[in-house]
Coordinates of C-alpha atoms in Angstrom, one line a residue:
X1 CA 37.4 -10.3 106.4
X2 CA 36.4 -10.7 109.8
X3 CA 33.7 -7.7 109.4
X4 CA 32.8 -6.0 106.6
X5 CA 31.0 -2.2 106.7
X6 CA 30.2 0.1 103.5
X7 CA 34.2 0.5 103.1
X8 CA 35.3 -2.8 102.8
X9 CA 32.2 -3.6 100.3
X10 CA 32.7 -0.4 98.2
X11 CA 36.5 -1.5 97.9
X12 CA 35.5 -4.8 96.4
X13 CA 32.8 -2.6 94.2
X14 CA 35.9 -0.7 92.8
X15 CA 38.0 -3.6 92.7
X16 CA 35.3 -5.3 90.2
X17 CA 34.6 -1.9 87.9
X18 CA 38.2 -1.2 87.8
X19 CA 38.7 -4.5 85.7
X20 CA 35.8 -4.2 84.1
X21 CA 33.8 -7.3 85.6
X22 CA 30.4 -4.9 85.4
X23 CA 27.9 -8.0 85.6
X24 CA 30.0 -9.3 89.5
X25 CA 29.8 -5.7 89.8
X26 CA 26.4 -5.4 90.0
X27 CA 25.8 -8.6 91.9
X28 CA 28.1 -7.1 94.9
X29 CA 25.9 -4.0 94.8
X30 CA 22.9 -5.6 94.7
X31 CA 24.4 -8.2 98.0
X32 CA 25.4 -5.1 100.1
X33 CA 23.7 -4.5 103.1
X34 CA 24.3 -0.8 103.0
X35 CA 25.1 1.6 100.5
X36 CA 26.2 5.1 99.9
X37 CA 26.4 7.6 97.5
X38 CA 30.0 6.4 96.5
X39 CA 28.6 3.0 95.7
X40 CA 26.0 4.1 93.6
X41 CA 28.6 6.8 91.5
X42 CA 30.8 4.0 91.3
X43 CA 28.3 1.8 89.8
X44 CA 27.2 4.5 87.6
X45 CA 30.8 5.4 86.4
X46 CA 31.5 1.6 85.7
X47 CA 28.1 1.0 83.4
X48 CA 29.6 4.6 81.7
X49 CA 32.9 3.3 81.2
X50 CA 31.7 0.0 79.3
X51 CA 29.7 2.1 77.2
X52 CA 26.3 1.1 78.6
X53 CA 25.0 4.1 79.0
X54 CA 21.5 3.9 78.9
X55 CA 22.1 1.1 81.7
X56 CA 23.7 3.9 83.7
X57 CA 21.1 6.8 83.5
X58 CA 18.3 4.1 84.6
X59 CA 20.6 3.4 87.7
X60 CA 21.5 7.0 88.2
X61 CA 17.7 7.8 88.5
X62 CA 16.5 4.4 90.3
X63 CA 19.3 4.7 92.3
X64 CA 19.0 5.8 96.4
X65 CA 21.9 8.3 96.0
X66 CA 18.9 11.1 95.5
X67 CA 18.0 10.9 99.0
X68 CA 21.8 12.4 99.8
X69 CA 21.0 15.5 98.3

């Protein structure tokens, strides 16, 4: 990708929780240079949707998506 903003990364994000790879997941989050509050929900969701739940509330809380609101 010649240029990659928030779109591009939070595709990839999707991409990775949609087959379940949580942990590359995670890493991709952790590498972007900006996030929003989609990347954080979709992180969120994906940690809820391998049944790591607790993993999810501590993001959910942590996470930046609080200054949205």
């Amino acid at each position: 990708m010649p240029k990659r903003n928030v779109v591009s990364w939070t595709s990839m994000l999707f991409g990775l929780v949609g087959v379940w790879r949580i942990h590359e997941a995670w890493s991709l989050l952790n590498a972007m240079p900006e996030k929003n509050i989609v990347s954080w929900n979709l992180m969120t969701a994906g940690y809820a949707k391998n049944s790591r739940m607790v993993e999810a509330r501590v993001l959910f809380e942590n996470s930046s998506c609080f200054s949205f609101v």
